[in-house]
mmCIF file of C-alpha atoms in Angstrom:
data_model
loop_
_atom_site.group_PDB
_atom_site.id
_atom_site.type_symbol
_atom_site.label_atom_id
_atom_site.label_comp_id
_atom_site.label_asym_id
_atom_site.label_seq_id
_atom_site.Cartn_x
_atom_site.Cartn_y
_atom_site.Cartn_z
ATOM 1 C CA MET A 23 122.424 76.296 99.177
ATOM 2 C CA THR A 24 123.148 79.728 100.525
ATOM 3 C CA VAL A 25 123.587 82.602 98.083
ATOM 4 C CA TYR A 26 125.710 85.553 99.184
ATOM 5 C CA SER A 27 125.775 88.980 97.617
ATOM 6 C CA LEU A 28 129.325 90.142 96.950
ATOM 7 C CA PHE A 29 128.319 93.794 96.957
ATOM 8 C CA HIS A 30 129.361 95.997 99.877
ATOM 9 C CA HIS A 31 132.622 94.411 100.880
ATOM 10 C CA GLY A 32 132.438 90.707 100.775
ATOM 11 C CA ALA A 33 129.576 88.398 101.405
ATOM 12 C CA GLY A 34 126.131 89.343 102.655
ATOM 13 C CA ARG A 35 123.609 86.517 102.906
ATOM 14 C CA ALA A 36 120.909 86.906 100.243
ATOM 15 C CA CYS A 37 119.004 83.614 100.213
ATOM 16 C CA ASP A 38 118.782 80.013 101.264
ATOM 17 C CA ILE A 39 117.590 77.623 98.577
ATOM 18 C CA ASP A 40 116.909 73.998 99.467
ATOM 19 C CA TRP A 41 116.839 71.001 97.166
ATOM 20 C CA VAL A 42 114.059 68.548 98.018
ATOM 21 C CA PRO A 43 114.254 65.197 96.220
ATOM 22 C CA THR A 44 111.084 63.912 94.589
ATOM 23 C CA GLY A 45 109.142 61.799 97.054
ATOM 24 C CA HIS A 46 110.428 63.705 100.073
ATOM 25 C CA TYR A 47 108.430 66.224 102.007
ATOM 26 C CA ARG A 48 108.442 69.748 100.685
ATOM 27 C CA PRO A 49 108.939 72.661 103.044
ATOM 28 C CA LEU A 50 105.796 74.137 104.530
ATOM 29 C CA LYS A 51 106.686 77.621 103.407
ATOM 30 C CA ARG A 52 105.591 78.091 99.817
ATOM 31 C CA SER A 53 107.985 80.052 97.674
ATOM 32 C CA ARG A 54 106.390 79.648 94.221
ATOM 33 C CA THR A 55 109.602 78.625 92.537
ATOM 34 C CA ALA A 56 108.346 75.835 90.321
ATOM 35 C CA PRO A 57 108.845 76.505 86.616
ATOM 36 C CA MET B 19 84.549 79.598 125.930
ATOM 37 C CA SER B 20 83.092 76.104 126.023
ATOM 38 C CA LEU B 21 85.063 73.173 124.680
ATOM 39 C CA ARG B 22 82.480 72.630 121.913
ATOM 40 C CA LYS B 23 82.805 76.225 120.692
ATOM 41 C CA LEU B 24 86.582 75.919 120.763
ATOM 42 C CA ASN B 25 86.456 72.740 118.649
ATOM 43 C CA TRP B 26 84.191 74.403 116.099
ATOM 44 C CA GLY B 27 86.571 77.354 116.020
ATOM 45 C CA ILE B 28 89.564 75.114 115.299
ATOM 46 C CA ALA B 29 87.619 73.212 112.639
ATOM 47 C CA GLY B 30 86.641 76.482 110.971
ATOM 48 C CA LEU B 31 90.217 77.660 111.019
ATOM 49 C CA LEU B 32 91.388 74.449 109.318
ATOM 50 C CA VAL B 33 88.774 74.899 106.583
ATOM 51 C CA ILE B 34 90.236 78.325 105.878
ATOM 52 C CA VAL B 35 93.936 77.457 106.218
ATOM 53 C CA LEU B 36 94.277 74.027 104.591
ATOM 54 C CA PRO B 37 93.207 74.992 101.060
ATOM 55 C CA SER B 38 95.613 77.929 101.101
ATOM 56 C CA LEU B 39 98.498 75.613 101.981
ATOM 57 C CA GLY B 40 97.688 73.453 98.976
ATOM 58 C CA TRP B 41 100.411 70.859 98.577
ATOM 59 C CA ALA B 42 102.536 72.201 101.408
ATOM 60 C CA GLY B 43 103.869 69.494 103.652
ATOM 61 C CA GLN B 44 102.800 66.723 101.276
ATOM 62 C CA PRO B 45 105.236 64.281 99.707
ATOM 63 C CA GLN B 46 105.868 64.782 96.027
ATOM 64 C CA PRO B 47 104.593 61.994 93.782
ATOM 65 C CA PRO B 48 107.258 59.272 93.562
ATOM 66 C CA ALA B 49 106.490 58.709 89.868
ATOM 67 C CA SER B 50 107.412 62.293 88.939
ATOM 68 C CA PRO B 51 109.860 62.642 86.027
ATOM 69 C CA PHE B 52 111.654 65.209 88.154
ATOM 70 C CA LYS B 53 114.478 64.328 90.522
ATOM 71 C CA GLY B 54 113.503 67.063 92.939
ATOM 72 C CA GLU B 55 112.842 70.739 93.302
ATOM 73 C CA TYR B 56 114.559 73.823 94.656
ATOM 74 C CA PHE B 57 112.716 75.937 97.215
ATOM 75 C CA VAL B 58 113.558 79.327 98.614
ATOM 76 C CA THR B 59 113.454 78.970 102.375
ATOM 77 C CA ARG B 60 114.979 82.333 103.249
ATOM 78 C CA SER B 61 114.984 85.415 101.052
ATOM 79 C CA GLN B 62 116.563 88.802 101.571
ATOM 80 C CA GLY B 63 116.779 89.895 97.977
ATOM 81 C CA ALA B 64 114.896 90.034 94.707
ATOM 82 C CA VAL B 65 117.354 87.557 93.222
ATOM 83 C CA CYS B 66 116.216 84.566 95.276
ATOM 84 C CA VAL B 67 112.942 83.437 93.682
ATOM 85 C CA PRO B 68 114.026 83.996 90.048
ATOM 86 C CA PHE B 69 117.292 82.193 90.706
ATOM 87 C CA ALA B 70 115.498 79.233 92.278
ATOM 88 C CA ARG B 71 113.123 79.190 89.299
ATOM 89 C CA ASN B 72 116.139 79.169 87.042
ATOM 90 C CA LEU B 73 117.552 76.183 88.942
ATOM 91 C CA ASN B 74 114.186 74.449 88.643
ATOM 92 C CA GLN B 75 114.490 74.425 84.861
ATOM 93 C CA PHE B 76 116.863 71.508 85.488
ATOM 94 C CA ARG B 77 114.718 69.390 87.776
ATOM 95 C CA ARG B 78 115.258 66.327 85.615
ATOM 96 C CA LEU B 79 118.875 66.373 86.757
ATOM 97 C CA ASP B 80 119.787 65.061 90.159
ATOM 98 C CA PHE B 81 121.398 67.601 92.434
ATOM 99 C CA ASP B 82 124.893 66.134 92.108
ATOM 100 C CA VAL B 83 124.990 66.120 88.291
ATOM 101 C CA CYS B 84 127.624 68.587 87.116
ATOM 102 C CA HIS B 85 125.790 71.092 84.948
ATOM 103 C CA PRO B 86 125.904 74.902 84.584
ATOM 104 C CA ARG B 87 122.209 75.228 85.507
ATOM 105 C CA LEU B 88 121.782 78.598 83.823
ATOM 106 C CA SER B 89 118.609 78.561 81.750
ATOM 107 C CA GLU B 90 117.968 80.549 78.570
ATOM 108 C CA LYS B 91 114.632 81.430 80.143
ATOM 109 C CA TYR B 92 116.470 83.424 82.792
ATOM 110 C CA PRO B 93 119.073 85.354 80.784
ATOM 111 C CA GLN B 94 119.656 87.728 83.676
ATOM 112 C CA PHE B 95 121.859 85.052 85.263
ATOM 113 C CA THR B 96 125.288 84.444 83.794
ATOM 114 C CA ARG B 97 128.805 83.662 84.935
ATOM 115 C CA PRO B 98 131.854 85.892 84.649
ATOM 116 C CA ALA B 99 134.096 85.393 81.620
ATOM 117 C CA TRP B 100 137.111 83.500 82.925
ATOM 118 C CA GLU B 101 140.439 83.537 81.118
ATOM 119 C CA GLU B 102 142.767 80.613 81.791
ATOM 120 C CA ILE B 103 146.242 81.608 82.925
ATOM 121 C CA PRO B 104 149.318 79.355 83.308
ATOM 122 C CA PHE B 105 149.274 77.276 86.464
ATOM 123 C CA ASP B 106 151.662 78.691 89.046
ATOM 124 C CA LEU B 107 152.232 76.742 92.256
ATOM 125 C CA SER B 108 153.129 79.856 94.258
ATOM 126 C CA VAL B 109 149.836 81.492 93.227
ATOM 127 C CA ALA B 110 147.997 78.288 94.146
ATOM 128 C CA GLU B 111 149.717 78.402 97.542
ATOM 129 C CA THR B 112 148.493 81.962 98.142
ATOM 130 C CA ILE B 113 144.936 80.948 97.231
ATOM 131 C CA ILE B 114 144.933 77.790 99.346
ATOM 132 C CA ARG B 115 146.555 79.374 102.379
ATOM 133 C CA ASN B 116 143.987 82.170 102.255
ATOM 134 C CA VAL B 117 141.120 79.735 102.839
ATOM 135 C CA ALA B 118 142.844 77.799 105.629
ATOM 136 C CA ALA B 119 141.581 78.342 109.140
ATOM 137 C CA ARG B 120 143.614 80.844 111.120
ATOM 138 C CA GLY B 121 146.832 79.273 112.342
ATOM 139 C CA GLN B 122 146.316 76.178 110.167
ATOM 140 C CA GLY B 123 147.984 77.474 107.011
ATOM 141 C CA ASP B 124 151.003 75.165 106.979
ATOM 142 C CA PRO B 125 149.278 71.790 107.556
ATOM 143 C CA TYR B 126 146.416 72.805 105.267
ATOM 144 C CA TRP B 127 148.769 73.774 102.471
ATOM 145 C CA THR B 128 151.091 70.775 102.835
ATOM 146 C CA SER B 129 148.179 68.319 102.873
ATOM 147 C CA TRP B 130 146.682 70.029 99.784
ATOM 148 C CA LEU B 131 150.085 69.872 98.099
ATOM 149 C CA THR B 132 150.315 66.125 98.731
ATOM 150 C CA GLY B 133 146.714 65.381 97.775
ATOM 151 C CA SER B 134 146.805 67.451 94.613
ATOM 152 C CA GLU B 135 150.051 65.991 93.263
ATOM 153 C CA PRO B 136 148.460 63.370 90.943
ATOM 154 C CA LEU B 137 146.109 65.942 89.429
ATOM 155 C CA ARG B 138 148.850 68.539 89.071
ATOM 156 C CA ALA B 139 150.984 65.963 87.263
ATOM 157 C CA GLU B 140 148.138 65.461 84.787
ATOM 158 C CA GLY B 141 147.537 69.198 84.370
ATOM 159 C CA LYS B 142 144.019 68.864 85.792
ATOM 160 C CA ILE B 143 144.378 71.710 88.256
ATOM 161 C CA THR B 144 143.917 75.000 86.490
ATOM 162 C CA LEU B 145 144.035 78.729 87.206
ATOM 163 C CA TRP B 146 141.635 81.295 85.829
ATOM 164 C CA ARG B 147 141.290 85.062 86.028
ATOM 165 C CA THR B 148 138.473 87.533 85.572
ATOM 166 C CA ARG B 149 137.988 91.259 86.023
ATOM 167 C CA ILE B 150 134.624 92.217 87.462
ATOM 168 C CA ASP B 151 133.434 95.195 89.452
ATOM 169 C CA ILE B 152 131.957 93.466 92.478
ATOM 170 C CA ASP B 153 131.662 96.560 94.677
ATOM 171 C CA GLY B 154 130.183 98.833 92.026
ATOM 172 C CA ASP B 155 132.770 101.604 92.342
ATOM 173 C CA GLY B 156 133.463 101.630 88.607
ATOM 174 C CA ALA B 157 136.895 100.003 88.901
ATOM 175 C CA PRO B 158 137.042 96.240 88.275
ATOM 176 C CA GLU B 159 138.564 93.807 90.728
ATOM 177 C CA THR B 160 140.899 91.058 89.530
ATOM 178 C CA ILE B 161 139.725 87.708 90.848
ATOM 179 C CA LEU B 162 141.533 84.384 90.525
ATOM 180 C CA ARG B 163 139.827 81.012 90.427
ATOM 181 C CA LEU B 164 141.710 77.823 91.246
ATOM 182 C CA TYR B 165 139.933 74.757 89.881
ATOM 183 C CA ALA B 166 140.975 71.606 91.737
ATOM 184 C CA PRO B 167 138.575 68.635 91.910
ATOM 185 C CA LEU B 168 139.683 67.543 95.362
ATOM 186 C CA ARG B 169 137.803 66.706 98.491
ATOM 187 C CA ALA B 170 139.093 67.114 102.024
ATOM 188 C CA ALA B 171 138.440 64.648 104.785
ATOM 189 C CA TYR B 172 139.484 64.712 108.405
ATOM 190 C CA ARG B 173 141.089 61.577 109.724
ATOM 191 C CA PRO B 174 140.922 60.441 113.354
ATOM 192 C CA GLY B 175 143.089 62.801 115.338
ATOM 193 C CA GLY B 176 142.035 65.799 113.323
ATOM 194 C CA THR B 177 144.567 65.608 110.517
ATOM 195 C CA MET B 178 143.323 66.520 107.072
ATOM 196 C CA GLN B 179 143.705 64.437 103.942
ATOM 197 C CA TRP B 180 142.847 65.553 100.437
ATOM 198 C CA GLY B 181 141.692 63.058 97.866
ATOM 199 C CA ILE B 182 140.497 63.243 94.275
ATOM 200 C CA ASP B 183 136.758 63.852 94.133
ATOM 201 C CA PRO B 184 135.094 61.082 92.099
ATOM 202 C CA ASN B 185 132.527 63.602 90.845
ATOM 203 C CA PRO B 186 134.615 66.517 89.547
ATOM 204 C CA CYS B 187 132.690 69.640 88.688
ATOM 205 C CA VAL B 188 133.876 72.972 87.409
ATOM 206 C CA TYR B 189 130.914 74.633 89.138
ATOM 207 C CA ARG B 190 131.831 73.301 92.559
ATOM 208 C CA HIS B 191 135.538 72.676 92.921
ATOM 209 C CA ASN B 192 136.737 76.250 92.860
ATOM 210 C CA THR B 193 138.678 78.384 95.278
ATOM 211 C CA PHE B 194 138.612 82.138 94.724
ATOM 212 C CA TYR B 195 141.044 84.905 95.593
ATOM 213 C CA LEU B 196 140.683 88.621 95.060
ATOM 214 C CA LEU B 197 144.109 89.640 93.770
ATOM 215 C CA GLU B 198 143.691 93.323 92.977
ATOM 216 C CA SER B 199 141.202 95.972 93.946
ATOM 217 C CA PRO B 200 141.457 99.734 94.402
ATOM 218 C CA ASN B 201 139.429 99.203 97.545
ATOM 219 C CA ASP B 202 141.329 97.501 100.377
ATOM 220 C CA GLY B 203 138.099 96.789 102.220
ATOM 221 C CA THR B 204 136.640 94.926 99.255
ATOM 222 C CA ARG B 205 139.775 92.805 98.918
ATOM 223 C CA GLU B 206 140.025 91.967 102.600
ATOM 224 C CA ASN B 207 136.370 91.101 102.996
ATOM 225 C CA PHE B 208 136.198 89.013 99.830
ATOM 226 C CA ASN B 209 139.275 87.010 100.776
ATOM 227 C CA ARG B 210 138.029 86.557 104.330
ATOM 228 C CA SER B 211 134.833 85.008 102.940
ATOM 229 C CA ALA B 212 136.498 83.099 100.089
ATOM 230 C CA PHE B 213 136.512 79.778 101.938
ATOM 231 C CA ILE B 214 132.734 79.475 101.515
ATOM 232 C CA MET B 215 132.600 80.285 97.782
ATOM 233 C CA ALA B 216 132.223 77.505 95.235
ATOM 234 C CA ASP B 217 130.860 79.498 92.295
ATOM 235 C CA ILE B 218 130.214 83.117 91.287
ATOM 236 C CA ILE B 219 127.044 84.135 89.460
ATOM 237 C CA ILE B 220 126.134 87.447 87.850
ATOM 238 C CA GLY B 221 122.589 88.717 88.292
ATOM 239 C CA GLN B 222 121.367 91.496 86.021
ATOM 240 C CA SER B 223 118.213 93.496 86.472
ATOM 241 C CA GLU B 224 116.807 96.174 84.233
ATOM 242 C CA GLY B 225 118.241 99.608 84.836
ATOM 243 C CA ARG B 226 120.708 98.388 87.438
ATOM 244 C CA ARG B 227 124.345 97.427 87.333
ATOM 245 C CA ASP B 228 125.484 93.812 87.383
ATOM 246 C CA GLU B 229 125.369 92.256 90.797
ATOM 247 C CA TYR B 230 127.609 89.381 91.817
ATOM 248 C CA TYR B 231 126.679 86.447 93.997
ATOM 249 C CA ALA B 232 128.660 83.602 95.506
ATOM 250 C CA LEU B 233 127.241 80.138 96.135
ATOM 251 C CA ASP B 234 128.228 78.648 99.473
ATOM 252 C CA ARG B 235 130.029 75.337 99.069
ATOM 253 C CA SER B 236 129.118 74.127 102.542
ATOM 254 C CA THR B 237 125.391 74.340 101.818
ATOM 255 C CA PHE B 238 125.309 72.479 98.507
ATOM 256 C CA PRO B 239 123.217 69.330 98.628
ATOM 257 C CA SER B 240 125.720 66.676 99.610
ATOM 258 C CA LEU B 241 126.131 63.062 98.567
ATOM 259 C CA ASP B 242 125.470 61.889 102.095
ATOM 260 C CA GLY B 243 122.180 63.767 102.130
ATOM 261 C CA LEU B 244 123.148 66.035 104.992
ATOM 262 C CA ASN B 245 122.213 69.202 103.158
ATOM 263 C CA ILE B 246 119.128 67.972 101.365
ATOM 264 C CA GLY B 247 115.778 69.415 102.283
ATOM 265 C CA PRO B 248 114.693 72.137 104.649
ATOM 266 C CA ARG B 249 115.653 70.189 107.750
ATOM 267 C CA GLY B 250 118.964 69.022 106.396
ATOM 268 C CA LYS B 251 121.114 71.895 107.565
#
């Protein structure tokens, strides 16, 4: 999902966060988001 | 450089790089108790990694389970306090027309009106209001939220038809409208972007004012799998 910041008049793109189902390939880029 | 030296160079590079990648690019174990995991794939703010970690507190839930997904471990993330107000069809019309594509207001509104009729008859479409200072000027904006668990589909020929979503969710089926703001620019820009917003989240950080974020409805993981995974966009 894409997260937009509402600051500064409307929507500025802040982040993209992907959901990867268990058993599917994880993205190569490591973001250290596991709990 | 000889071919042998080049091969040794590549092999040496792999020895260095592969351990640092760790699990990257490997399938997750199918026997995991978790349904999946959220990953930040693009970050332009300090909110991204903590918010993804917050979402990952709920990895035992599949992505389409309706759940607030705000963990007590990440108290900096909350939602605005919404006050329910009486449903008003003319207000709903303003909100729905605002998110229609330019020049498509009439067919968009009339198809929504037809598709929403059963839910309106049951009182399942609701209106909410909050006052939050999204632009940080010290004066709160008044924002409306129309909750309507409907899903639009385009039929052959390009006409739109709204139907009741079989998986209603108060964190997804919202349409927002900025009603009042002392700043015309804030109002115009918010309402221009409102068609992408499914949910609004507050992010707090120490020593700073509340910051407000919208979650893009078009990039939620979808039932057909189109938006799942880093290549699913």
